[in-house]
Short mmCIF file of C-alpha atoms and ligand atoms in Angstrom, two decimals:
data_model
loop_
_atom_site.label_atom_id
_atom_site.label_comp_id
_atom_site.label_asym_id
_atom_site.label_seq_id
_atom_site.Cartn_x
_atom_site.Cartn_y
_atom_site.Cartn_z
CA MET A 84 0.00 0.00 0.00
CA SER A 85 1.12 3.57 -0.42
CA ALA A 86 2.46 5.21 2.72
CA SER A 87 1.94 8.65 1.23
CA GLY A 88 0.49 11.16 3.68
CA LYS A 89 0.38 8.77 6.62
CA ASN A 90 0.78 10.89 9.76
CA VAL A 91 2.72 8.92 12.33
CA LEU A 92 3.07 10.26 15.88
CA ILE A 93 6.32 9.08 17.47
CA ILE A 94 6.81 9.53 21.20
CA GLY A 95 10.50 9.89 22.00
CA GLY A 96 13.36 11.29 19.93
CA GLY A 97 16.12 8.85 20.91
CA LEU A 98 17.83 6.77 18.25
CA ALA A 99 14.88 4.35 17.96
CA GLY A 100 12.39 7.20 17.38
CA LEU A 101 14.74 8.98 14.97
CA ALA A 102 15.51 5.82 12.96
CA CYS A 103 11.79 5.10 12.77
CA ALA A 104 11.07 8.64 11.57
CA VAL A 105 13.84 8.61 8.94
CA ARG A 106 12.61 5.31 7.46
CA LEU A 107 8.99 6.54 7.45
CA HIS A 108 9.96 9.81 5.79
CA ASP A 109 12.09 8.03 3.17
CA GLN A 110 9.07 5.86 2.35
CA GLY A 111 6.72 8.81 1.88
CA ALA A 112 4.94 8.85 5.26
CA ARG A 113 4.88 11.94 7.51
CA PRO A 114 6.47 11.31 10.93
CA TRP A 115 6.12 13.71 13.88
CA ILE A 116 8.37 13.28 16.90
CA PHE A 117 7.29 14.44 20.37
CA GLU A 118 10.32 14.61 22.65
CA ALA A 119 10.13 15.35 26.38
CA GLY A 120 13.74 16.59 26.56
CA ASP A 121 15.15 19.85 25.19
CA ALA A 122 16.63 18.16 22.09
CA PRO A 123 16.60 14.78 20.35
CA GLY A 124 19.19 12.08 21.04
CA GLY A 125 17.84 10.45 24.19
CA ARG A 126 20.73 8.66 25.83
CA VAL A 127 23.15 9.83 23.12
CA ARG A 128 23.88 13.48 23.84
CA THR A 129 26.99 15.64 24.17
CA ASP A 130 27.34 18.80 26.25
CA VAL A 131 29.87 21.51 25.51
CA VAL A 132 31.59 22.71 28.71
CA GLU A 133 34.41 25.26 28.48
CA GLY A 134 35.09 24.07 24.93
CA PHE A 135 35.29 20.38 25.90
CA LEU A 136 32.85 17.88 24.36
CA LEU A 137 31.36 15.83 27.19
CA ASP A 138 29.31 12.86 26.03
CA ARG A 139 26.56 12.01 28.51
CA GLY A 140 28.45 8.99 29.78
CA PHE A 141 31.30 7.30 27.95
CA GLN A 142 29.99 5.36 25.00
CA VAL A 143 31.31 4.25 21.65
CA TYR A 144 29.91 3.50 18.22
CA LEU A 145 31.06 0.10 16.94
CA ASP A 146 31.68 0.61 13.24
CA ALA A 147 30.79 -3.02 12.44
CA TYR A 148 27.14 -2.49 13.48
CA PRO A 149 25.42 -3.75 10.35
CA GLU A 150 22.06 -1.94 10.23
CA ALA A 151 23.20 1.29 11.87
CA GLY A 152 26.05 1.25 9.36
CA VAL A 153 23.61 1.26 6.46
CA LEU A 154 21.36 3.94 7.95
CA LEU A 155 24.12 6.32 9.01
CA ASP A 156 26.52 8.15 6.74
CA LYS A 157 29.66 7.01 8.54
CA THR A 158 31.92 9.18 6.38
CA SER A 159 30.25 12.39 7.49
CA LEU A 160 30.30 11.24 11.09
CA ASP A 161 34.08 11.31 10.68
CA LEU A 162 34.52 8.30 12.96
CA ARG A 163 37.80 8.17 14.89
CA ARG A 164 38.99 4.76 16.05
CA PHE A 165 40.23 3.43 19.33
CA LYS A 166 43.06 0.92 19.07
CA SER A 167 41.87 -2.69 19.16
CA GLY A 168 42.88 -3.84 22.58
CA ALA A 169 43.32 -2.29 25.98
CA LEU A 170 45.74 -1.37 28.70
CA VAL A 171 44.92 -3.26 31.87
CA TYR A 172 46.06 -1.83 35.20
CA CYS A 173 46.98 -4.74 37.48
CA GLY A 174 49.85 -5.71 39.74
CA GLY A 175 50.83 -2.05 40.06
CA ARG A 176 51.47 -1.47 36.34
CA MET A 177 49.86 -1.14 32.92
CA ARG A 178 49.75 -4.32 30.83
CA ARG A 179 49.05 -4.12 27.12
CA VAL A 180 46.60 -6.65 25.67
CA MET A 181 46.12 -6.01 21.96
CA ASP A 182 44.30 -7.72 19.12
CA VAL A 183 47.44 -9.25 17.66
CA PHE A 184 45.69 -10.17 14.41
CA ARG A 185 45.42 -6.47 13.65
CA ASP A 186 48.58 -5.33 15.36
CA PRO A 187 51.12 -8.20 15.35
CA ARG A 188 53.81 -5.86 16.76
CA HIS A 189 52.34 -6.49 20.19
CA LEU A 190 52.26 -10.30 19.88
CA LEU A 191 54.95 -11.02 22.45
CA GLU A 192 53.92 -8.28 24.88
CA SER A 193 50.25 -9.32 24.74
CA ALA A 194 50.99 -13.05 24.99
CA CYS A 195 53.24 -12.48 28.02
CA ALA A 196 50.98 -10.00 29.83
CA PRO A 197 49.85 -11.60 33.09
CA VAL A 198 46.22 -11.07 32.11
CA GLY A 199 45.22 -14.71 31.65
CA SER A 200 47.37 -17.53 30.31
CA VAL A 201 48.61 -18.18 26.78
CA SER A 202 45.80 -20.73 26.38
CA ASP A 203 43.28 -18.00 27.37
CA LYS A 204 44.65 -15.88 24.54
CA LEU A 205 44.34 -18.79 22.12
CA ARG A 206 40.75 -19.22 23.29
CA VAL A 207 40.09 -15.55 22.47
CA ALA A 208 41.46 -16.19 18.96
CA LEU A 209 39.27 -19.29 18.61
CA LEU A 210 36.17 -17.41 19.76
CA LYS A 211 36.94 -14.62 17.34
CA TRP A 212 37.26 -17.12 14.47
CA ARG A 213 34.08 -18.99 15.47
CA LEU A 214 31.95 -15.85 15.83
CA SER A 215 33.25 -14.41 12.57
CA ARG A 216 31.54 -17.39 10.92
CA THR A 217 28.31 -17.07 12.91
CA SER A 218 25.55 -14.71 11.82
CA ILE A 219 23.68 -12.48 14.27
CA GLU A 220 20.54 -14.52 13.50
CA GLU A 221 22.40 -17.67 14.53
CA ILE A 222 23.64 -15.97 17.71
CA ALA A 223 20.03 -15.04 18.51
CA ALA A 224 19.11 -18.73 18.40
CA HIS A 225 21.96 -19.81 20.70
CA GLU A 226 21.23 -21.08 24.18
CA ASP A 227 21.10 -18.05 26.51
CA MET A 228 22.99 -18.05 29.80
CA THR A 229 24.95 -15.53 31.85
CA THR A 230 28.14 -14.29 30.24
CA GLU A 231 30.11 -15.54 33.25
CA LYS A 232 28.82 -19.09 32.77
CA TYR A 233 29.47 -18.85 29.02
CA LEU A 234 33.09 -17.80 29.57
CA GLN A 235 33.60 -20.55 32.13
CA ARG A 236 32.12 -23.11 29.72
CA ALA A 237 34.40 -21.81 26.98
CA GLY A 238 37.31 -22.77 29.24
CA PHE A 239 38.64 -19.31 30.19
CA SER A 240 40.62 -19.21 33.44
CA SER A 241 39.17 -17.36 36.40
CA ARG A 242 42.12 -14.92 36.19
CA MET A 243 41.25 -14.02 32.59
CA ILE A 244 37.60 -13.59 33.53
CA ASP A 245 38.37 -11.51 36.63
CA VAL A 246 41.17 -9.33 35.29
CA PHE A 247 40.05 -8.78 31.69
CA PHE A 248 36.43 -9.72 30.97
CA ARG A 249 34.94 -8.22 34.15
CA SER A 250 36.42 -4.81 33.48
CA PHE A 251 36.16 -4.78 29.66
CA TYR A 252 32.59 -6.08 29.53
CA GLY A 253 31.83 -4.33 32.82
CA GLY A 254 32.28 -1.10 30.85
CA ILE A 255 29.91 -2.35 28.13
CA PHE A 256 27.25 -4.12 30.18
CA LEU A 257 27.68 -1.71 33.12
CA GLU A 258 27.96 -4.61 35.55
CA ARG A 259 30.97 -6.68 36.60
CA GLU A 260 29.07 -9.79 37.67
CA LEU A 261 28.78 -10.69 33.96
CA SER A 262 25.15 -11.65 34.50
CA THR A 263 24.20 -10.18 31.09
CA SER A 264 22.94 -12.56 28.40
CA SER A 265 25.63 -14.58 26.62
CA ARG A 266 23.92 -13.74 23.31
CA MET A 267 24.63 -10.08 23.98
CA PHE A 268 28.23 -11.02 24.80
CA GLU A 269 28.58 -12.93 21.52
CA PHE A 270 27.02 -10.04 19.58
CA THR A 271 29.34 -7.39 21.06
CA PHE A 272 32.40 -9.65 20.86
CA LYS A 273 31.64 -10.20 17.16
CA MET A 274 31.22 -6.46 16.59
CA PHE A 275 34.51 -5.66 18.35
CA SER A 276 36.26 -8.41 16.35
CA GLN A 277 34.94 -7.24 12.99
CA GLY A 278 35.40 -3.53 13.47
CA SER A 279 36.56 -0.88 15.90
CA ALA A 280 35.19 1.14 18.76
CA THR A 281 34.90 4.69 17.45
CA LEU A 282 33.83 8.20 18.40
CA PRO A 283 32.43 10.70 15.90
CA ALA A 284 35.03 13.48 15.68
CA ARG A 285 32.61 16.06 17.15
CA GLY A 286 31.02 13.88 19.83
CA MET A 287 28.41 11.12 20.05
CA VAL A 288 25.65 13.70 19.52
CA GLU A 289 26.61 13.74 15.84
CA ILE A 290 24.71 10.45 15.45
CA PRO A 291 21.25 11.77 16.43
CA ARG A 292 22.12 15.11 14.81
CA GLN A 293 22.70 13.41 11.47
CA LEU A 294 19.41 11.50 11.68
CA SER A 295 17.51 14.66 12.72
CA SER A 296 18.95 16.53 9.73
CA ARG A 297 17.28 14.07 7.36
CA LEU A 298 13.81 14.98 8.59
CA PRO A 299 11.72 17.91 7.33
CA ASP A 300 11.84 21.07 9.43
CA GLY A 301 9.31 21.01 12.24
CA THR A 302 9.23 17.21 12.51
CA ILE A 303 10.76 17.16 16.00
CA ARG A 304 8.97 18.95 18.80
CA PRO A 305 11.27 19.22 21.85
CA GLY A 306 9.85 19.92 25.31
CA ALA A 307 6.70 17.97 24.39
CA ARG A 308 6.09 15.34 27.07
CA VAL A 309 3.33 12.91 26.17
CA VAL A 310 1.13 11.90 29.08
CA GLU A 311 -1.55 9.80 27.39
CA ILE A 312 -1.79 7.73 24.26
CA ARG A 313 -4.51 5.93 22.36
CA ALA A 314 -4.58 4.21 18.97
CA GLY A 315 -5.55 7.40 17.08
CA GLY A 316 -3.71 10.08 19.04
CA ILE A 317 -1.83 11.46 22.01
CA THR A 318 -2.18 14.04 24.76
CA LEU A 319 0.71 16.29 25.77
CA GLU A 320 1.45 17.45 29.32
CA SER A 321 0.11 20.87 28.26
CA GLY A 322 -3.28 19.25 27.62
CA GLU A 323 -2.97 19.59 23.83
CA GLN A 324 -4.48 16.65 21.97
CA ILE A 325 -3.06 15.52 18.64
CA ALA A 326 -4.55 13.00 16.23
CA GLY A 327 -2.62 10.80 13.82
CA ASP A 328 -2.93 7.70 11.68
CA ALA A 329 -0.53 5.65 13.76
CA VAL A 330 1.17 6.00 17.15
CA VAL A 331 4.65 4.70 17.97
CA VAL A 332 6.01 4.67 21.52
CA ALA A 333 9.81 5.06 21.20
CA THR A 334 10.63 5.94 24.79
CA ASP A 335 12.88 4.02 27.15
CA ALA A 336 11.42 0.89 28.74
CA THR A 337 10.33 2.55 32.01
CA ALA A 338 8.51 5.41 30.26
CA ALA A 339 6.86 2.91 27.89
CA ALA A 340 5.62 0.77 30.79
CA ARG A 341 4.18 3.89 32.48
CA LEU A 342 2.52 5.18 29.31
CA MET A 343 1.08 1.78 28.46
CA PRO A 344 0.39 -0.03 31.74
CA ALA A 345 -2.06 -2.32 29.90
CA THR A 346 0.81 -4.00 28.06
CA ALA A 347 1.70 -5.57 31.40
CA SER A 348 5.40 -4.95 30.68
CA ALA A 349 7.08 -4.62 34.02
CA GLU A 350 9.35 -1.62 34.47
CA PRO A 351 12.81 -3.06 33.88
CA ALA A 352 15.74 -3.00 36.24
CA TRP A 353 18.36 -0.51 35.05
CA ARG A 354 22.12 -0.43 35.06
CA SER A 355 23.59 2.90 36.07
CA VAL A 356 26.91 4.53 35.41
CA SER A 357 28.78 7.65 36.48
CA CYS A 358 31.31 9.42 34.33
CA LEU A 359 33.79 11.94 35.70
CA TYR A 360 35.43 14.32 33.26
CA PHE A 361 38.76 16.00 33.96
CA ALA A 362 40.83 18.53 32.02
CA ALA A 363 44.61 18.30 31.89
CA ASP A 364 47.36 20.12 30.05
CA HIS A 365 48.49 16.83 28.51
CA SER A 366 47.13 13.33 28.05
CA PRO A 367 48.27 10.67 30.52
CA LEU A 368 48.10 8.15 27.64
CA ARG A 369 48.90 9.93 24.36
CA GLU A 370 47.16 7.14 22.46
CA ALA A 371 43.58 6.21 21.54
CA ILE A 372 43.17 3.31 23.91
CA ILE A 373 40.86 2.22 26.72
CA VAL A 374 42.40 1.54 30.14
CA LEU A 375 40.77 -1.06 32.35
CA ASN A 376 40.89 -1.64 36.08
CA GLY A 377 42.11 -5.23 36.38
CA THR A 378 42.70 -5.07 40.14
CA GLY A 379 39.23 -6.24 41.13
CA SER A 380 38.90 -3.36 43.60
CA GLY A 381 38.48 0.41 43.61
CA LEU A 382 35.86 2.77 42.25
CA VAL A 383 37.09 3.17 38.67
CA ASN A 384 36.15 0.69 35.95
CA ASN A 385 37.68 2.24 32.85
CA VAL A 386 39.44 5.38 31.66
CA CYS A 387 40.14 6.90 28.27
CA VAL A 388 41.22 10.20 26.79
CA PRO A 389 38.62 11.16 24.15
CA SER A 390 40.87 14.00 22.93
CA ASP A 391 43.49 11.37 21.99
CA VAL A 392 40.82 9.80 19.76
CA SER A 393 39.60 13.07 18.30
CA PRO A 394 41.35 16.37 19.17
CA ASP A 395 38.01 18.18 18.80
CA TYR A 396 36.99 16.82 22.21
CA ALA A 397 39.24 19.39 23.94
CA PRO A 398 40.37 22.96 23.26
CA PRO A 399 43.85 23.23 21.69
CA GLY A 400 46.66 22.37 24.09
CA GLN A 401 44.40 20.56 26.54
CA ALA A 402 43.32 16.96 27.11
CA LEU A 403 39.95 15.56 28.15
CA ILE A 404 39.99 12.54 30.45
CA SER A 405 36.90 10.39 30.89
CA VAL A 406 36.63 8.11 33.94
CA SER A 407 33.75 5.62 34.22
CA LEU A 408 32.43 4.19 37.49
CA LEU A 409 29.75 1.52 37.50
CA GLY A 410 26.60 2.47 39.40
CA MET A 411 26.17 5.81 41.13
CA PRO A 412 28.54 5.97 44.11
CA GLU A 413 27.85 9.19 45.96
CA PRO A 414 30.50 9.92 48.59
CA ALA A 415 30.91 13.67 49.15
CA ASP A 416 34.59 13.45 48.16
CA LEU A 417 34.06 11.28 45.04
CA GLU A 418 36.39 13.31 42.80
CA ALA A 419 39.15 13.25 45.40
CA GLN A 420 38.80 9.47 45.87
CA VAL A 421 38.89 8.88 42.12
CA LEU A 422 41.98 11.07 41.69
CA GLU A 423 43.74 9.30 44.54
CA GLU A 424 43.00 5.94 42.90
CA LEU A 425 44.22 7.16 39.52
CA GLU A 426 47.44 8.54 40.95
CA ALA A 427 48.55 4.92 41.33
CA TRP A 428 47.78 4.37 37.64
CA PHE A 429 49.21 7.53 36.10
CA GLY A 430 51.51 9.14 38.68
CA SER A 431 51.47 12.47 40.49
CA ASP A 432 50.46 14.50 37.38
CA VAL A 433 46.91 13.42 38.24
CA ARG A 434 46.97 16.01 41.06
CA LYS A 435 46.97 18.72 38.41
CA TRP A 436 43.82 17.44 36.68
CA ARG A 437 40.86 19.78 36.93
CA HIS A 438 37.40 18.34 37.50
CA LEU A 439 35.00 19.50 34.79
CA ARG A 440 31.78 17.62 35.46
CA THR A 441 30.35 14.40 36.85
CA VAL A 442 27.56 12.85 34.78
CA ARG A 443 25.38 10.33 36.60
CA ILE A 444 23.05 8.22 34.49
CA GLU A 445 20.61 6.22 36.53
CA ARG A 446 18.80 4.67 33.57
CA ALA A 447 21.72 3.86 31.28
CA LEU A 448 21.02 0.31 30.09
CA PRO A 449 17.88 -1.74 30.66
CA GLU A 450 18.30 -5.30 31.81
CA LEU A 451 16.76 -7.32 29.02
CA GLU A 452 14.33 -10.10 29.83
CA SER A 453 15.95 -13.45 29.22
CA GLY A 454 15.31 -14.57 25.65
CA VAL A 455 14.42 -11.04 24.40
CA GLY A 456 17.94 -10.04 23.41
CA LEU A 457 18.58 -10.08 19.63
CA ALA A 458 15.54 -12.28 19.03
CA GLY A 459 12.00 -11.52 17.86
CA PRO A 460 10.73 -8.68 15.70
CA GLY A 461 12.35 -5.87 17.73
CA PHE A 462 9.02 -4.17 18.50
CA ARG A 463 5.69 -4.87 20.20
CA ARG A 464 2.15 -4.08 19.16
CA HIS A 465 -0.62 -3.42 21.66
CA ALA A 466 -4.14 -2.10 21.00
CA GLY A 467 -3.08 -0.63 17.66
CA ILE A 468 0.01 1.09 19.11
CA LEU A 469 3.56 0.09 18.27
CA ILE A 470 6.31 0.08 20.90
CA CYS A 471 10.01 0.20 20.05
CA GLY A 472 13.36 0.97 21.67
CA ASP A 473 16.61 -0.65 22.70
CA HIS A 474 14.76 -2.74 25.32
CA LEU A 475 13.14 -4.74 22.54
CA TRP A 476 16.21 -5.92 20.64
CA SER A 477 19.51 -5.11 22.34
CA ALA A 478 20.60 -2.39 24.72
CA SER A 479 22.83 -0.67 22.19
CA ILE A 480 22.89 1.91 19.42
CA GLU A 481 22.42 -0.90 16.89
CA GLY A 482 19.55 -2.34 18.95
CA ALA A 483 17.70 1.00 19.12
CA ILE A 484 18.17 1.63 15.40
CA ILE A 485 17.06 -1.89 14.37
CA SER A 486 14.00 -1.60 16.59
CA GLY A 487 13.08 1.81 15.11
CA LEU A 488 13.54 0.64 11.51
CA ARG A 489 11.50 -2.52 11.97
CA THR A 490 8.74 -0.56 13.66
CA ALA A 491 8.62 1.84 10.72
CA ASP A 492 8.30 -1.13 8.35
CA ALA A 493 5.44 -2.48 10.47
CA VAL A 494 3.66 0.91 10.32
CA LEU A 495 4.15 1.10 6.56
CA HIS A 496 2.67 -2.35 6.08
CA THR A 497 -0.38 -1.72 8.22
CA SER A 498 -3.43 -1.03 6.06
CA SER A 499 -6.66 0.81 6.97
CA ILE A 500 -4.95 4.16 7.30
CA THR A 501 -6.90 7.34 6.93
CA LYS A 502 -5.30 10.71 6.36
CA ARG A 503 -5.44 13.19 9.21
CA VAL A 504 -3.29 16.17 9.99
CA PRO A 505 -1.95 16.64 13.53
C1 LIG B 826 26.29 5.84 29.51
C2 LIG B 826 25.84 4.98 28.40
C3 LIG B 826 26.77 4.21 27.71
C4 LIG B 826 26.36 3.45 26.63
N1 LIG B 826 27.32 2.81 25.89
C5 LIG B 826 26.98 2.30 24.68
C6 LIG B 826 27.98 1.88 23.78
O1 LIG B 826 29.17 2.04 24.04
N2 LIG B 826 27.60 1.37 22.57
C7 LIG B 826 26.27 1.22 22.24
O2 LIG B 826 25.98 0.74 21.15
N3 LIG B 826 25.29 1.62 23.10
C8 LIG B 826 25.61 2.17 24.29
N4 LIG B 826 24.64 2.63 25.13
C9 LIG B 826 23.24 2.33 24.84
C10 LIG B 826 22.59 3.23 23.79
O3 LIG B 826 22.96 4.58 23.97
C11 LIG B 826 21.07 3.09 23.96
O4 LIG B 826 20.76 1.71 23.87
C12 LIG B 826 20.26 3.83 22.91
O5 LIG B 826 20.71 5.15 22.74
C13 LIG B 826 18.78 3.83 23.32
O6 LIG B 826 18.01 4.54 22.37
P1 LIG B 826 16.41 4.54 22.49
O7 LIG B 826 15.92 5.41 21.40
O8 LIG B 826 15.90 3.13 22.53
O9 LIG B 826 16.07 5.15 23.92
P2 LIG B 826 16.38 6.61 24.51
O10 LIG B 826 17.68 7.09 24.04
O11 LIG B 826 16.19 6.47 25.99
O12 LIG B 826 15.27 7.55 23.90
C14 LIG B 826 13.96 7.64 24.43
C15 LIG B 826 13.49 9.08 24.31
O13 LIG B 826 12.14 9.15 24.75
C16 LIG B 826 11.97 10.38 25.44
N5 LIG B 826 10.78 10.26 26.29
C17 LIG B 826 10.61 9.47 27.38
N6 LIG B 826 9.35 9.62 27.88
C18 LIG B 826 8.72 10.51 27.07
C19 LIG B 826 7.41 11.07 27.07
N7 LIG B 826 6.49 10.72 27.98
N8 LIG B 826 7.08 11.96 26.09
C20 LIG B 826 7.98 12.31 25.14
N9 LIG B 826 9.26 11.82 25.12
C21 LIG B 826 9.61 10.92 26.06
C22 LIG B 826 13.27 10.55 26.21
O14 LIG B 826 13.47 11.91 26.59
C23 LIG B 826 14.28 10.06 25.18
O15 LIG B 826 14.77 11.11 24.37
C24 LIG B 826 24.99 3.39 26.25
C25 LIG B 826 24.05 4.13 26.97
C26 LIG B 826 24.48 4.92 28.01
C27 LIG B 826 23.46 5.77 28.71
#
């Protein structure tokens, strides 16, 4: 059927809502986004503070994401890569663990690093080879278990799990217990193996900004919180009522459960993260690499220097340091405690770092119901309303975009549409 003129009301201007709107617009429908916040982007935003670009929590775009890669113009995002591997702080020093298939210069150093045994490193290579031959659809059909159990079953030593996987995947899953679905582990491991972790040169916000720029002027209405929805329309907090041909809920999982209690979706548990930003007159690393806490104790999980990845993240002659802590620890002297911890990692220069901002994100990643991750259509339908978001495919940029695109396709293939103007 023709989608021409179909007015689709989308609640939420995160990546799922934006991807949905872009696909609808490209197919001739007319999307309208109602966003509660002051700008689109949802959990992918960047603030400018004293000329530094502060992403709202450290996050990366994996350039192997298949569907996001087709939707986004990666060239204009000007993606800057992290090195494939990490520095792991353990035993009082930094140990380098690199992907030796991409950077064989580090073969000896990586093989000898006391971060797991040589057979652990061979197991990593084997897993990389096996997952490179496994499609995402096949991963979605794999038996689901916790990542910890999966790694144990795969034969990794407890040292490798504790020193490397807990901190590396702790920074991705925002939990160190490795209780996240093994399918999600396989998916992210495959993405890291096939591509690189990247940052857009001008901050993560460039991703939603690019999607927003593909929509007609006036499509996105910021500051418009939706308080009620029905199959043919919505009500804003201001009391304004708007009618449309289709309604899509593209909020986070908690907001969706509150807007649509009848779907009986429980509000999910959330994983939280805190990110402390510091300015320095030089980088403690001078390379685009992620540093992990392999000690098993302390507040810090991972550190990087975004301005080493893209100089635009800091004003000329300065460096931006990003420090991630899992959860939301709230001691009054948090910055001082973090700096004291990092002095052991980077030396006394840390005392000269200047605290710029602490970003605390309570609802960073939803815990996915077992069996939901990567499987199913990526959206839900209830009483004529479609629901999408990262909680319905995978808690990631790729997951949000896939969910939004599939929801748009479902809207476009729904008949019995009448034309109304909001
Ligand atoms: C700190 C952090 C680190 C991350 N790291 C990575 C990473 O490295 N790689 C990766 O791929 N992913 C990462 N993610 C996950 C990724 O950012 C999210 O999965 C994705 O952005 C979610 O998009 P979404 O559109 O589903 O939801 P959201 O971004 O939450 O968008 C929902 C939107 O709905 C709006 N809204 C809510 N209620 C209403 C209402 N009643 N009316 C109107 N609007 C409403 C909200 O304001 C929001 O803009 C990270 C997330 C965080 C927070």
